[in-house]
Amino acid sequence: MPSQGSFNDMKTIIGSRKEISAEIQVAEHSKYSRFMTMENCYKQQKGNSRETNADGLAVTDLIHWKSRLQTALIQIRSRKTHLMLESVKGLHQKEKLLREENKLLEDNMARIKEK
């Protein structure tokens, strides 16, 4: 029969897995909420360009819009990279927990076989 300590270790590992899962869900939600903001910015810009005659736009206006779009794209790419790194970090933590859990299970199996 496995010891009480090994059950407590398992509970700790399972609790840690739940915390990491919750962190990943928060990151995913913030990722999509950020994209919605950028989508709204795009729609606003698109709506503004429809209200004016494309031929009537000044070169400075076009340069301004180009600059805003480039800035938005840089922010999106930066956020995407950040989220991917967070995801990789979470996966590494999850892998570590799974390895620890596997080690505990192997130890428990070895103790059971010895008896």
mmCIF file with all atom_site columns, C-alpha atoms in Angstrom, residues 23-35 75-91:
data_model
loop_
_atom_site.group_PDB
_atom_site.id
_atom_site.type_symbol
_atom_site.label_atom_id
_atom_site.label_alt_id
_atom_site.label_comp_id
_atom_site.label_asym_id
_atom_site.label_entity_id
_atom_site.label_seq_id
_atom_site.pdbx_PDB_ins_code
_atom_site.Cartn_x
_atom_site.Cartn_y
_atom_site.Cartn_z
_atom_site.occupancy
_atom_site.B_iso_or_equiv
_atom_site.pdbx_formal_charge
_atom_site.auth_seq_id
_atom_site.auth_comp_id
_atom_site.auth_asym_id
_atom_site.auth_atom_id
_atom_site.pdbx_PDB_model_num
ATOM 1  C CA . GLU A 1 23 ? -2.560 30.625 -15.943 1.00 0.00 ? 23 GLU A CA 1
ATOM 2  C CA . ILE A 1 24 ? -2.632 29.339 -19.518 1.00 0.00 ? 24 ILE A CA 1
ATOM 3  C CA . GLN A 1 25 ? -6.373 30.046 -19.761 1.00 0.00 ? 25 GLN A CA 1
ATOM 4  C CA . VAL A 1 26 ? -5.813 33.623 -18.542 1.00 0.00 ? 26 VAL A CA 1
ATOM 5  C CA . ALA A 1 27 ? -3.028 34.098 -21.101 1.00 0.00 ? 27 ALA A CA 1
ATOM 6  C CA . GLU A 1 28 ? -5.229 32.741 -23.891 1.00 0.00 ? 28 GLU A CA 1
ATOM 7  C CA . HIS A 1 29 ? -8.089 35.063 -22.895 1.00 0.00 ? 29 HIS A CA 1
ATOM 8  C CA . SER A 1 30 ? -5.797 38.116 -22.778 1.00 0.00 ? 30 SER A CA 1
ATOM 9  C CA . LYS A 1 31 ? -4.344 37.140 -26.150 1.00 0.00 ? 31 LYS A CA 1
ATOM 10 C CA . TYR A 1 32 ? -7.740 37.150 -27.812 1.00 0.00 ? 32 TYR A CA 1
ATOM 11 C CA . SER A 1 33 ? -8.967 40.275 -26.037 1.00 0.00 ? 33 SER A CA 1
ATOM 12 C CA . ARG A 1 34 ? -5.872 42.111 -27.356 1.00 0.00 ? 34 ARG A CA 1
ATOM 13 C CA . PHE A 1 35 ? -6.631 41.007 -30.911 1.00 0.00 ? 35 PHE A CA 1
ATOM 14 C CA . GLN A 1 75 ? 2.622  45.429 -31.094 1.00 0.00 ? 75 GLN A CA 1
ATOM 15 C CA . ILE A 1 76 ? 0.673  42.395 -32.288 1.00 0.00 ? 76 ILE A CA 1
ATOM 16 C CA . ARG A 1 77 ? 3.839  40.510 -33.192 1.00 0.00 ? 77 ARG A CA 1
ATOM 17 C CA . SER A 1 78 ? 5.456  41.426 -29.883 1.00 0.00 ? 78 SER A CA 1
ATOM 18 C CA . ARG A 1 79 ? 2.423  40.278 -27.913 1.00 0.00 ? 79 ARG A CA 1
ATOM 19 C CA . LYS A 1 80 ? 2.243  37.058 -29.933 1.00 0.00 ? 80 LYS A CA 1
ATOM 20 C CA . THR A 1 81 ? 5.908  36.331 -29.220 1.00 0.00 ? 81 THR A CA 1
ATOM 21 C CA . HIS A 1 82 ? 5.396  37.064 -25.527 1.00 0.00 ? 82 HIS A CA 1
ATOM 22 C CA . LEU A 1 83 ? 2.383  34.741 -25.355 1.00 0.00 ? 83 LEU A CA 1
ATOM 23 C CA . MET A 1 84 ? 4.224  31.987 -27.191 1.00 0.00 ? 84 MET A CA 1
ATOM 24 C CA . LEU A 1 85 ? 7.133  32.246 -24.741 1.00 0.00 ? 85 LEU A CA 1
ATOM 25 C CA . GLU A 1 86 ? 4.698  32.117 -21.814 1.00 0.00 ? 86 GLU A CA 1
ATOM 26 C CA . SER A 1 87 ? 3.060  29.076 -23.375 1.00 0.00 ? 87 SER A CA 1
ATOM 27 C CA . VAL A 1 88 ? 6.416  27.334 -23.820 1.00 0.00 ? 88 VAL A CA 1
ATOM 28 C CA . LYS A 1 89 ? 7.325  28.162 -20.226 1.00 0.00 ? 89 LYS A CA 1
ATOM 29 C CA . GLY A 1 90 ? 4.007  26.710 -19.057 1.00 0.00 ? 90 GLY A CA 1
ATOM 30 C CA . LEU A 1 91 ? 4.567  23.581 -21.102 1.00 0.00 ? 91 LEU A CA 1
#
